Structures are given as C-alpha cells and as structure tokens.
mmCIF file of C-alpha atoms and ligand atoms in Angstrom:
data_model
loop_
_atom_site.group_PDB
_atom_site.id
_atom_site.type_symbol
_atom_site.label_atom_id
_atom_site.label_comp_id
_atom_site.label_asym_id
_atom_site.label_seq_id
_atom_site.Cartn_x
_atom_site.Cartn_y
_atom_site.Cartn_z
ATOM 1 C CA MET N 441 13.867 28.477 -63.824
ATOM 2 C CA ARG N 442 14.753 27.261 -67.273
ATOM 3 C CA GLY N 443 18.459 27.839 -66.626
ATOM 4 C CA ARG N 444 18.491 25.641 -63.523
ATOM 5 C CA GLU N 445 16.546 22.852 -65.246
ATOM 6 C CA TYR N 446 18.971 22.966 -68.155
ATOM 7 C CA ALA N 447 21.996 22.773 -65.817
ATOM 8 C CA VAL N 448 20.542 19.933 -63.738
ATOM 9 C CA GLU N 449 19.712 17.910 -66.830
ATOM 10 C CA ALA N 450 23.094 18.590 -68.462
ATOM 11 C CA VAL N 451 25.089 17.575 -65.363
ATOM 12 C CA ARG N 452 22.967 14.409 -64.989
ATOM 13 C CA LYS N 453 23.555 13.486 -68.636
ATOM 14 C CA ILE N 454 27.306 14.028 -68.262
ATOM 15 C CA ALA N 455 27.202 11.916 -65.083
ATOM 16 C CA ASP N 456 25.476 9.142 -67.069
ATOM 17 C CA ALA N 457 28.453 9.188 -69.437
ATOM 18 C CA VAL N 458 31.330 9.519 -66.948
ATOM 19 C CA SER N 459 30.252 8.311 -63.481
ATOM 20 C CA GLU N 460 27.481 5.763 -64.047
ATOM 21 C CA GLY N 461 24.904 8.411 -63.238
ATOM 22 C CA GLU N 462 26.254 9.148 -59.759
ATOM 23 C CA VAL N 463 26.579 12.765 -58.672
ATOM 24 C CA VAL N 464 28.107 14.452 -55.653
ATOM 25 C CA GLU N 465 26.885 17.596 -53.920
ATOM 26 C CA VAL N 466 29.524 20.320 -53.876
ATOM 27 C CA GLU N 467 30.199 23.129 -51.393
ATOM 28 C CA THR N 468 31.801 25.555 -53.843
ATOM 29 C CA ALA N 469 32.535 25.945 -57.542
ATOM 30 C CA HIS N 470 35.223 27.834 -59.435
ATOM 31 C CA VAL N 471 34.723 28.627 -63.109
ATOM 32 C CA SER N 472 37.630 28.838 -65.582
ATOM 33 C CA GLY N 473 37.678 29.748 -69.283
ATOM 34 C CA VAL N 474 36.723 33.330 -68.424
ATOM 35 C CA SER N 475 38.957 35.269 -70.820
ATOM 36 C CA TYR N 476 37.362 36.357 -74.077
ATOM 37 C CA LEU N 477 40.607 35.135 -75.685
ATOM 38 C CA THR N 478 39.975 31.491 -74.761
ATOM 39 C CA LEU N 479 36.159 31.595 -74.772
ATOM 40 C CA GLY N 480 35.606 33.139 -78.179
ATOM 41 C CA GLU N 481 32.178 34.273 -79.340
ATOM 42 C CA TYR N 482 30.469 30.878 -78.970
ATOM 43 C CA GLY N 483 31.720 30.468 -75.423
ATOM 44 C CA VAL N 484 30.391 33.907 -74.489
ATOM 45 C CA ARG N 485 27.010 33.129 -76.055
ATOM 46 C CA PHE N 486 26.731 29.928 -74.043
ATOM 47 C CA ILE N 487 27.286 31.867 -70.797
ATOM 48 C CA GLU N 488 24.897 34.632 -71.860
ATOM 49 C CA GLN N 489 22.228 32.102 -72.754
ATOM 50 C CA LEU N 490 22.416 30.498 -69.313
ATOM 51 C CA ALA N 491 22.144 33.923 -67.675
ATOM 52 C CA GLU N 492 19.196 34.892 -69.911
ATOM 53 C CA TRP N 493 17.440 31.675 -68.909
ATOM 54 C CA GLY N 494 17.629 32.840 -65.298
ATOM 55 C CA ALA N 495 20.298 30.397 -64.116
ATOM 56 C CA LYS N 496 21.639 31.246 -60.648
ATOM 57 C CA VAL N 497 24.446 29.483 -58.858
ATOM 58 C CA SER N 498 23.343 27.414 -55.885
ATOM 59 C CA VAL N 499 26.769 27.269 -54.191
ATOM 60 C CA PHE N 500 29.427 29.933 -53.614
ATOM 61 C CA THR N 501 31.138 30.300 -56.991
ATOM 62 C CA THR N 502 34.241 32.227 -57.983
ATOM 63 C CA SER N 503 35.718 32.996 -61.397
ATOM 64 C CA ASN N 504 39.150 32.767 -62.999
ATOM 65 C CA PRO N 505 41.209 35.665 -64.409
ATOM 66 C CA ALA N 506 39.726 37.553 -67.348
ATOM 67 C CA GLY N 507 41.445 38.919 -70.465
ATOM 68 C CA ILE N 508 41.500 42.467 -69.084
ATOM 69 C CA ASP N 509 42.657 43.525 -65.650
ATOM 70 C CA LEU N 510 40.860 45.662 -63.091
ATOM 71 C CA THR N 511 42.971 48.782 -63.594
ATOM 72 C CA SER N 512 43.377 48.511 -67.399
ATOM 73 C CA ILE N 513 47.142 48.122 -67.308
ATOM 74 C CA LEU N 514 46.881 45.384 -69.926
ATOM 75 C CA GLY N 515 45.274 47.286 -72.784
ATOM 76 C CA ALA N 516 42.922 45.464 -75.168
ATOM 77 C CA SER N 517 40.955 46.420 -78.281
ATOM 78 C CA PRO N 518 37.453 47.903 -77.715
ATOM 79 C CA GLU N 519 35.911 44.740 -79.250
ATOM 80 C CA PHE N 520 37.865 42.484 -76.905
ATOM 81 C CA ALA N 521 36.967 44.617 -73.875
ATOM 82 C CA ALA N 522 33.288 44.593 -74.884
ATOM 83 C CA GLY N 523 33.325 40.777 -75.235
ATOM 84 C CA GLN N 524 34.972 40.461 -71.834
ATOM 85 C CA ARG N 525 32.423 42.747 -70.190
ATOM 86 C CA ARG N 526 29.597 40.554 -71.543
ATOM 87 C CA VAL N 527 31.113 37.556 -69.750
ATOM 88 C CA ILE N 528 31.516 39.389 -66.448
ATOM 89 C CA SER N 529 28.009 40.864 -66.526
ATOM 90 C CA SER N 530 26.508 37.402 -67.214
ATOM 91 C CA PHE N 531 28.488 36.026 -64.269
ATOM 92 C CA ILE N 532 27.140 38.758 -62.014
ATOM 93 C CA LYS N 533 23.575 38.022 -63.193
ATOM 94 C CA MET N 534 24.075 34.385 -62.232
ATOM 95 C CA GLY N 535 25.453 35.265 -58.792
ATOM 96 C CA ILE N 536 29.065 34.312 -59.564
ATOM 97 C CA SER N 537 31.682 36.326 -57.706
ATOM 98 C CA PRO N 538 33.588 38.247 -60.435
ATOM 99 C CA ILE N 539 36.718 37.974 -58.303
ATOM 100 C CA SER N 540 38.878 37.000 -61.306
ATOM 101 C CA THR N 541 41.594 35.068 -59.545
ATOM 102 C CA CYS N 542 43.195 31.691 -60.109
ATOM 103 C CA ALA N 543 44.030 31.428 -56.403
ATOM 104 C CA PRO N 544 40.538 31.234 -54.846
ATOM 105 C CA TYR N 545 42.018 28.908 -52.201
ATOM 106 C CA GLU N 546 43.565 32.033 -50.702
ATOM 107 C CA PHE N 547 40.222 33.050 -49.181
ATOM 108 C CA ILE N 548 38.111 29.881 -49.526
ATOM 109 C CA LYS N 549 39.581 27.733 -46.791
ATOM 110 C CA THR N 550 38.522 24.385 -48.252
ATOM 111 C CA ARG N 551 38.546 21.724 -45.512
ATOM 112 C CA PRO N 552 39.777 18.133 -45.900
ATOM 113 C CA ARG N 553 37.263 15.662 -47.383
ATOM 114 C CA THR N 554 34.892 18.386 -48.630
ATOM 115 C CA MET N 555 33.647 18.371 -52.249
ATOM 116 C CA HIS N 556 34.163 21.137 -54.803
ATOM 117 C CA ALA N 557 33.535 21.600 -58.526
ATOM 118 C CA TRP N 558 36.530 23.633 -59.595
ATOM 119 C CA ALA N 559 37.852 24.179 -63.084
ATOM 120 C CA GLU N 560 41.282 25.759 -62.864
ATOM 121 C CA SER N 561 43.998 23.148 -62.828
ATOM 122 C CA ASN N 562 46.444 24.919 -60.500
ATOM 123 C CA ALA N 563 43.688 25.609 -57.962
ATOM 124 C CA ILE N 564 42.286 22.083 -58.152
ATOM 125 C CA THR N 565 45.737 20.581 -57.697
ATOM 126 C CA TYR N 566 46.491 22.965 -54.841
ATOM 127 C CA ILE N 567 43.369 22.074 -52.808
ATOM 128 C CA ASN N 568 43.675 18.358 -53.537
ATOM 129 C CA THR N 569 47.371 18.288 -52.627
ATOM 130 C CA PHE N 570 47.740 20.775 -49.792
ATOM 131 C CA ARG N 571 44.251 20.613 -48.248
ATOM 132 C CA ASP N 572 42.960 17.156 -49.229
ATOM 133 C CA ALA N 573 39.806 18.964 -50.350
ATOM 134 C CA TRP N 574 38.341 17.036 -53.263
ATOM 135 C CA SER N 575 37.801 18.294 -56.770
ATOM 136 C CA ASP N 576 38.131 16.713 -60.176
ATOM 137 C CA LYS N 577 39.469 18.711 -63.127
ATOM 138 C CA ASN N 578 36.081 19.836 -64.338
ATOM 139 C CA PRO N 579 36.047 21.550 -67.727
ATOM 140 C CA GLY N 580 34.981 25.227 -67.435
ATOM 141 C CA PRO N 581 31.423 24.756 -68.799
ATOM 142 C CA LEU N 582 30.855 21.734 -66.519
ATOM 143 C CA ALA N 583 32.003 23.663 -63.429
ATOM 144 C CA LEU N 584 29.552 26.415 -64.407
ATOM 145 C CA LEU N 585 26.673 23.954 -64.839
ATOM 146 C CA ALA N 586 27.623 22.194 -61.584
ATOM 147 C CA ALA N 587 27.620 25.571 -59.798
ATOM 148 C CA VAL N 588 24.026 26.111 -60.921
ATOM 149 C CA ALA N 589 22.933 22.521 -60.259
ATOM 150 C CA GLY N 590 24.767 22.273 -56.915
ATOM 151 C CA PHE N 591 26.298 18.918 -57.795
ATOM 152 C CA ALA N 592 28.872 17.392 -60.150
ATOM 153 C CA PRO N 593 29.398 13.943 -61.693
ATOM 154 C CA ARG N 594 30.916 11.697 -59.011
ATOM 155 C CA THR N 595 34.058 10.787 -60.897
ATOM 156 C CA GLU N 596 37.066 8.969 -59.427
ATOM 157 C CA MET N 597 38.536 12.011 -57.685
ATOM 158 C CA TYR N 598 35.403 12.187 -55.538
ATOM 159 C CA ARG N 599 35.943 8.637 -54.221
ATOM 160 C CA LEU N 600 38.614 7.587 -51.744
ATOM 161 C CA GLU N 601 39.556 4.562 -53.838
ATOM 162 C CA GLY N 602 40.058 6.851 -56.843
ATOM 163 C CA ARG N 603 42.592 8.876 -54.865
ATOM 164 C CA ARG N 604 44.936 5.951 -54.198
ATOM 165 C CA PRO N 605 48.586 6.907 -54.930
ATOM 166 C CA THR N 606 49.941 5.011 -57.929
ATOM 167 C CA ALA N 607 53.577 6.140 -58.021
ATOM 168 C CA LEU N 608 56.339 6.579 -55.456
ATOM 169 C CA VAL N 609 58.470 9.674 -56.045
ATOM 170 C CA LYS N 610 61.600 10.486 -54.062
ATOM 171 C CA ALA N 611 62.556 14.145 -54.300
ATOM 172 C CA ARG N 612 64.638 15.265 -51.343
ATOM 173 C CA LEU N 613 64.996 18.819 -52.563
ATOM 174 C CA GLU N 614 64.641 22.300 -51.178
ATOM 175 C CA LEU N 615 62.300 24.214 -53.427
ATOM 176 C CA ASP N 616 61.841 27.925 -54.062
ATOM 177 C CA ALA N 617 59.138 29.016 -56.537
ATOM 178 C CA LEU N 618 61.093 28.213 -59.715
ATOM 179 C CA ARG N 619 62.472 24.893 -58.485
ATOM 180 C CA ALA N 620 59.040 23.825 -57.195
ATOM 181 C CA GLY N 621 57.696 24.477 -60.691
ATOM 182 C CA LEU N 622 60.601 22.515 -62.202
ATOM 183 C CA LEU N 623 59.803 19.582 -59.910
ATOM 184 C CA GLY N 624 56.091 19.712 -60.784
ATOM 185 C CA ALA N 625 56.915 19.770 -64.490
ATOM 186 C CA TYR N 626 59.417 16.919 -64.180
ATOM 187 C CA ILE N 627 57.082 14.655 -62.189
ATOM 188 C CA GLY N 628 54.226 15.524 -64.540
ATOM 189 C CA GLU N 629 56.145 14.786 -67.720
ATOM 190 C CA SER N 630 57.749 11.640 -66.306
ATOM 191 C CA LEU N 631 54.534 10.046 -65.027
ATOM 192 C CA GLY N 632 51.928 11.626 -67.317
ATOM 193 C CA SER N 633 48.999 10.507 -65.193
ATOM 194 C CA GLY N 634 48.128 8.813 -61.887
ATOM 195 C CA ILE N 635 48.671 10.022 -58.341
ATOM 196 C CA PRO N 636 52.252 10.463 -57.101
ATOM 197 C CA TYR N 637 53.154 9.899 -53.453
ATOM 198 C CA VAL N 638 56.078 12.268 -53.009
ATOM 199 C CA ILE N 639 58.719 11.906 -50.303
ATOM 200 C CA GLY N 640 61.101 14.654 -49.328
ATOM 201 C CA PRO N 641 60.276 17.986 -51.006
ATOM 202 C CA ALA N 642 60.720 21.033 -48.782
ATOM 203 C CA PHE N 643 58.691 23.953 -50.110
ATOM 204 C CA VAL N 644 60.280 27.117 -48.773
ATOM 205 C CA SER N 645 57.214 29.326 -49.318
ATOM 206 C CA GLU N 646 53.526 29.387 -50.129
ATOM 207 C CA GLU N 647 54.532 30.582 -53.591
ATOM 208 C CA ALA N 648 56.555 27.386 -54.067
ATOM 209 C CA ARG N 649 53.506 25.246 -53.233
ATOM 210 C CA ARG N 650 51.443 27.183 -55.789
ATOM 211 C CA GLU N 651 54.096 26.817 -58.484
ATOM 212 C CA PHE N 652 54.389 23.081 -57.849
ATOM 213 C CA ALA N 653 50.630 22.557 -58.173
ATOM 214 C CA ALA N 654 50.440 24.715 -61.304
ATOM 215 C CA ALA N 655 53.352 23.024 -63.094
ATOM 216 C CA LEU N 656 52.333 19.476 -62.166
ATOM 217 C CA SER N 657 48.869 19.933 -63.651
ATOM 218 C CA THR N 658 50.152 21.846 -66.688
ATOM 219 C CA PHE N 659 52.672 19.221 -67.772
ATOM 220 C CA SER N 660 50.385 16.207 -67.177
ATOM 221 C CA SER N 661 46.837 15.166 -66.394
ATOM 222 C CA ILE N 662 47.813 14.806 -62.715
ATOM 223 C CA ILE N 663 45.721 16.950 -60.334
ATOM 224 C CA PHE N 664 46.566 15.376 -56.987
ATOM 225 C CA ALA N 665 49.885 14.506 -55.355
ATOM 226 C CA VAL N 666 50.256 13.248 -51.818
ATOM 227 C CA ILE N 667 53.206 15.006 -50.175
ATOM 228 C CA GLU N 668 54.438 12.956 -47.254
ATOM 229 C CA GLY N 669 54.078 14.982 -44.058
ATOM 230 C CA ALA N 670 52.270 17.858 -45.789
ATOM 231 C CA THR N 671 49.047 16.591 -47.394
ATOM 232 C CA PRO N 672 46.337 16.187 -44.745
ATOM 233 C CA ASN N 673 45.600 12.450 -44.249
ATOM 234 C CA TRP N 674 48.886 11.478 -45.950
ATOM 235 C CA GLU N 675 49.243 8.462 -43.607
ATOM 236 C CA LEU N 676 45.895 7.127 -44.869
ATOM 237 C CA TYR N 677 47.009 7.610 -48.490
ATOM 238 C CA ASN N 678 50.296 5.882 -47.642
ATOM 239 C CA ARG N 679 48.344 2.813 -46.503
ATOM 240 C CA LEU N 680 46.087 2.920 -49.588
ATOM 241 C CA ALA N 681 48.943 3.272 -52.091
ATOM 242 C CA ASP N 682 49.066 0.830 -54.988
ATOM 243 C CA VAL N 683 52.499 1.671 -56.370
ATOM 244 C CA ARG N 684 53.117 0.839 -60.027
ATOM 245 C CA ASP N 685 55.722 3.476 -60.922
ATOM 246 C CA LYS N 686 58.822 4.736 -59.154
ATOM 247 C CA LEU N 687 60.769 7.904 -59.763
ATOM 248 C CA ASP N 688 63.887 9.348 -58.129
ATOM 249 C CA VAL N 689 64.360 13.038 -58.826
ATOM 250 C CA SER N 690 67.821 14.591 -58.596
ATOM 251 C CA GLU N 691 69.113 18.161 -58.878
ATOM 252 C CA ALA N 692 70.226 17.420 -62.444
ATOM 253 C CA ASP N 693 66.699 16.379 -63.476
ATOM 254 C CA LEU N 694 65.347 19.802 -62.577
ATOM 255 C CA SER N 695 67.735 21.589 -64.920
ATOM 256 C CA ARG N 696 66.257 20.065 -68.076
ATOM 257 C CA TYR N 697 63.754 22.916 -68.429
ATOM 258 C CA LEU N 698 66.317 25.679 -68.004
ATOM 259 C CA SER N 699 67.509 27.594 -71.037
ATOM 260 C CA GLU N 700 69.547 30.673 -71.846
ATOM 261 C CA ALA N 701 67.478 33.772 -71.181
ATOM 262 C CA GLY N 702 68.871 35.735 -74.129
ATOM 263 C CA GLU N 703 67.473 39.257 -74.078
ATOM 264 C CA PRO N 704 64.032 39.260 -72.447
ATOM 265 C CA ASP N 705 62.038 42.418 -73.149
ATOM 266 C CA ALA N 706 59.681 41.948 -70.181
ATOM 267 C CA VAL N 707 59.493 40.101 -66.880
ATOM 268 C CA TYR N 708 56.400 38.335 -65.582
ATOM 269 C CA ILE N 709 55.814 37.111 -62.027
ATOM 270 C CA GLY N 710 52.548 35.930 -60.489
ATOM 271 C CA CYS N 711 51.362 32.814 -62.283
ATOM 272 C CA PRO N 712 49.473 31.560 -60.273
ATOM 273 C CA HIS N 713 48.463 34.867 -58.702
ATOM 274 C CA LEU N 714 50.816 35.995 -55.936
ATOM 275 C CA ASP N 715 49.852 36.000 -52.284
ATOM 276 C CA ALA N 716 50.473 39.090 -50.142
ATOM 277 C CA GLU N 717 53.641 37.720 -48.556
ATOM 278 C CA MET N 718 55.409 37.071 -51.860
ATOM 279 C CA LEU N 719 54.219 40.354 -53.329
ATOM 280 C CA LEU N 720 55.677 42.252 -50.377
ATOM 281 C CA ARG N 721 58.954 40.345 -50.777
ATOM 282 C CA ILE N 722 59.131 41.397 -54.413
ATOM 283 C CA ILE N 723 58.359 44.996 -53.521
ATOM 284 C CA GLU N 724 61.271 44.724 -51.092
ATOM 285 C CA MET N 725 63.516 43.363 -53.889
ATOM 286 C CA VAL N 726 62.891 46.419 -56.095
ATOM 287 C CA ARG N 727 63.004 49.000 -53.306
ATOM 288 C CA GLY N 728 65.728 51.558 -53.908
ATOM 289 C CA ARG N 729 66.617 50.254 -57.383
ATOM 290 C CA GLY N 730 65.212 53.098 -59.477
ATOM 291 C CA PRO N 731 63.210 52.593 -62.681
ATOM 292 C CA ALA N 732 63.439 49.150 -64.324
ATOM 293 C CA LYS N 733 64.855 49.196 -67.870
ATOM 294 C CA LYS N 734 62.366 46.544 -68.969
ATOM 295 C CA PRO N 735 58.791 46.332 -67.664
ATOM 296 C CA ILE N 736 58.037 43.998 -64.782
ATOM 297 C CA TYR N 737 54.458 42.665 -64.677
ATOM 298 C CA ILE N 738 53.138 41.119 -61.469
ATOM 299 C CA SER N 739 49.679 39.553 -61.237
ATOM 300 C CA THR N 740 47.786 39.038 -58.020
ATOM 301 C CA SER N 741 44.231 38.626 -56.795
ATOM 302 C CA PRO N 742 41.985 41.691 -56.264
ATOM 303 C CA GLY N 743 42.064 41.369 -52.465
ATOM 304 C CA VAL N 744 45.857 41.456 -52.356
ATOM 305 C CA TYR N 745 45.954 44.273 -54.924
ATOM 306 C CA GLU N 746 43.669 46.439 -52.780
ATOM 307 C CA ALA N 747 46.019 45.967 -49.838
ATOM 308 C CA VAL N 748 48.997 47.334 -51.828
ATOM 309 C CA ARG N 749 47.149 49.717 -54.189
ATOM 310 C CA ALA N 750 49.076 52.850 -53.099
ATOM 311 C CA ILE N 751 52.471 51.158 -53.593
ATOM 312 C CA ALA N 752 51.307 49.632 -56.897
ATOM 313 C CA GLU N 753 50.389 53.068 -58.251
ATOM 314 C CA GLU N 754 53.734 54.484 -57.183
ATOM 315 C CA LEU N 755 55.664 51.609 -58.776
ATOM 316 C CA ARG N 756 54.074 52.170 -62.201
ATOM 317 C CA GLU N 757 56.302 55.225 -62.595
ATOM 318 C CA ARG N 758 59.253 52.877 -62.186
ATOM 319 C CA ASN N 759 58.121 50.537 -64.967
ATOM 320 C CA ILE N 760 56.733 47.963 -62.509
ATOM 321 C CA TYR N 761 53.093 46.992 -63.028
ATOM 322 C CA ILE N 762 51.203 45.169 -60.320
ATOM 323 C CA PHE N 763 47.735 44.249 -61.564
ATOM 324 C CA ALA N 764 44.751 42.102 -60.589
ATOM 325 C CA GLY N 765 42.017 40.192 -62.359
ATOM 326 C CA SER N 766 44.034 38.935 -65.327
ATOM 327 C CA CYS N 767 47.399 37.450 -66.281
ATOM 328 C CA LEU N 768 49.853 37.512 -69.174
ATOM 329 C CA VAL N 769 48.742 34.036 -70.256
ATOM 330 C CA VAL N 770 45.083 34.901 -70.890
ATOM 331 C CA SER N 771 45.556 38.499 -72.088
ATOM 332 C CA PRO N 772 46.264 39.376 -75.751
ATOM 333 C CA TYR N 773 48.449 42.239 -74.434
ATOM 334 C CA THR N 774 51.309 39.715 -74.174
ATOM 335 C CA ARG N 775 51.712 39.622 -77.962
ATOM 336 C CA ARG N 776 53.641 42.901 -77.993
ATOM 337 C CA PHE N 777 56.708 41.160 -76.503
ATOM 338 C CA LYS N 778 59.330 38.908 -78.058
ATOM 339 C CA THR N 779 60.761 37.185 -74.969
ATOM 340 C CA ILE N 780 59.357 37.130 -71.447
ATOM 341 C CA ALA N 781 61.397 36.030 -68.424
ATOM 342 C CA THR N 782 59.309 34.337 -65.739
ATOM 343 C CA ASP N 783 59.596 32.134 -62.655
ATOM 344 C CA SER N 784 56.427 30.256 -63.645
ATOM 345 C CA LEU N 785 56.603 26.933 -65.469
ATOM 346 C CA LYS N 786 52.917 27.235 -66.353
ATOM 347 C CA SER N 787 53.662 30.496 -68.166
ATOM 348 C CA ILE N 788 56.670 28.876 -69.841
ATOM 349 C CA TYR N 789 54.299 26.263 -71.214
ATOM 350 C CA TYR N 790 51.369 28.445 -72.296
ATOM 351 C CA ILE N 791 52.787 31.820 -73.395
ATOM 352 C CA PRO N 792 54.531 30.433 -76.517
ATOM 353 C CA ARG N 793 51.538 28.246 -77.394
ATOM 354 C CA LEU N 794 48.858 30.935 -76.972
ATOM 355 C CA HIS N 795 50.785 34.004 -78.108
ATOM 356 C CA GLY N 796 53.829 32.896 -80.114
ATOM 357 C CA VAL N 797 56.047 34.714 -77.593
ATOM 358 C CA ARG N 798 59.202 33.097 -76.207
ATOM 359 C CA ALA N 799 59.200 32.503 -72.439
ATOM 360 C CA VAL N 800 62.342 31.726 -70.457
ATOM 361 C CA PRO N 801 62.576 30.469 -66.870
ATOM 362 C CA CYS N 802 64.480 32.219 -64.102
ATOM 363 C CA GLU N 803 64.531 32.252 -60.337
ATOM 364 C CA THR N 804 62.418 35.184 -59.051
ATOM 365 C CA LEU N 805 65.264 37.517 -58.066
ATOM 366 C CA LYS N 806 67.175 36.671 -61.258
ATOM 367 C CA CYS N 807 64.062 37.537 -63.319
ATOM 368 C CA ILE N 808 63.948 40.916 -61.613
ATOM 369 C CA ASP N 809 67.664 41.446 -62.258
ATOM 370 C CA TYR N 810 67.014 40.939 -66.005
ATOM 371 C CA ALA N 811 64.680 43.930 -65.898
ATOM 372 C CA TYR N 812 67.500 46.140 -64.630
ATOM 373 C CA SER N 813 70.261 44.897 -66.941
HETATM 374 FE FE1 LIG D 404 46.565 31.871 -63.111
HETATM 375 FE FE2 LIG D 404 46.895 32.835 -65.498
HETATM 376 FE FE3 LIG D 404 48.719 31.316 -64.417
HETATM 377 S S1 LIG D 404 45.030 32.013 -64.712
HETATM 378 S S2 LIG D 404 47.639 29.926 -63.083
HETATM 379 S S3 LIG D 404 48.106 33.352 -63.693
HETATM 380 S S4 LIG D 404 47.927 31.114 -66.466
#
C-alpha cells in the first residue's frame, strides 16, 4: 500500500499549493511523458519506484505514445528499447492500459461535466472543447499520481467559473486538417492564454477537430475553447463570458505558418493519431499510385491499426508505413531525416525542437504528393 499512500499524500500536497487544498474525484486518467526519450533515466526510475511500492491505479487509466511502436517500424537502439520496456512493464504492474495513444477520446466517450485527470495537451483540449468534459493540463507525473489516488487538485478548469470564456474570436472559415491546425496555432499565439469563444469555424472532419485542439494547446497555454454551436453547453458559456480580448481571423492570417517545402525526404501524417475514417481516406489517396519515392509514415492508435493490419503490411512494400503506439515526435528514429513534410502543426512545432529536423506544413494530399515527386 505504500505506493497509494505516497500518491495520496503527493496529490494532497500539490493541491495545498495550487488549489487551496481542494481536490476533485476523477473518472479517468491519461498519462503522458511515456517515451524514454522525454522521460530519461530519472523519469523511468520514478515510475518504477511507484510500481515497486505496489501502487495501482484506482480509475481507468490510459497511456500516451511510447518511443517505440508496436510493430518495430521505428527502429531504436537496444538501450532505448530496454528503457522503454521498463516503462511499459511498470505501467502494466500498476494497472495502466498500455494502449499508447494520444487519442484516448476515440474510445473513452467522456461525457459533459465529468472530471478527468489527463496529461496530453491535444487530448485534454479535445475533450474540453468538443465534449465539455473537464480536465486541467496535468503534468505527466501528476496525472499518474492522480490515477493512483483517484483524485486531482481542483484547479480552475474543474470549476465552472474557471471555464468562463475570456476572448471573442471570429473565424468564419472552412477548415480541413491543415487549416484547422493553422487556426489553432494562430489563436494560440495571438491570445497566449485564457479561454476563447470562437464563432464560425466549420471543421470538415474529425481529423480537423483533432488538429485544431493539438495546435491550440501547442502554441499557447490554452486547453479549452468554446466553439459556438459545437461545444456542448456553449449557450451557457456564452452567458458566462467575460470578454477582455477580441480577435478576427482572416484567410491571410492562416498563411503566416506556411513555408516553402523545399525537398522533404519523408512525409508524416497522424499527429494526433489518425482515426479510422481518415486513415481509410489516406489509403484511398495512395491506391493505385505504386511505390512512394520518399517514405510516408502514418501513426494511429492500436485499435485502428488492428482494423487495417493486412493493408498496412501490404503498404510497407510501397514505402508507406502505418504504425501504432508511437509517433515521429517522441521517437529518436526521426533524426535520420533532414526535412519532414506534415499536415500537423504540433509536429511542425516539436520536430525541429526535439530532433533538429526541419518540418514543413502541407495539406494532407499535397504532403502525399511530395512523397511521389
Ligand atoms: Fe500524439 Fe505524438 Fe502528436 S503524442 S499529439 S502524435 S506529438
């Protein structure tokens, strides 16, 4: 029981510092900081120690992508793989689902006004924004401790008054995946913090909603946007709004993140992890095109991968690699490339910073075209 006592005491102490001692019971938790690349040796030892102390999660808990994928497409050194396996086996000991996806909302149907201790910014922003399910941006170790304790510090995002919109954003734009990411990045960088109430965006796909949530939370500390007509309870948030900032977004504003692609030597799609619908659309895009000249990497969650496993294995011979359980942001495999073309603004932000590799944005079909040119 030592592990549980430790977690309970740690979460209470953090609550003393950040929420005047108040805590909130949570229904689920999602742990990030899973890759050996970002955890490092001390991070792994912390997780192992908790597991050795007998800590078990007391709510359903999922885990973020790891540094190696399920089918070993993204090769890693034996030392790295061994470090990663230590993390996963400690998670299993603690009762954490080793699902390794950053889109747990795909199968956890979080309901409005339910509480969650999640620690992956795209997922937190997605459930706050498109489900009105409540989670703060808990750091990875805190989400892990909260999973064991069953509660989290009751910070502002777990209070209705803390979820009051603070900025009015007009963005009457039709958004595919890339443009939704561009909008998220633009709103994020322009406002920096707070809660935008957004009027007008038309997300053309589930993928676009994911990209918006991922980019917004990558380019700012914002983890909740109310989308008029789309966020559950948006009328309530409209009435609660205390608007201090205003922003009008035009087509021209979105283009500020676009740059010349140059000569990408790989293409990456699936940050956040792709849902089945988008994956099937991409498979359709490459059907009948022969082998790609440059590799195309596509990350998805294990459940979706299983559904397309036979096609995924066939596509490998055509230089197209669908994989699950990891991504090109958290895997050291990425360092073999010079320039990666991607439709993900989150990847555009992190790949250069974590790996020193250039990343250029492109609309999904255009990215695929680069691989054939
Ligand atoms: Fe997911 Fe990796 Fe992107 S964890 S959100 S695919 S950086």
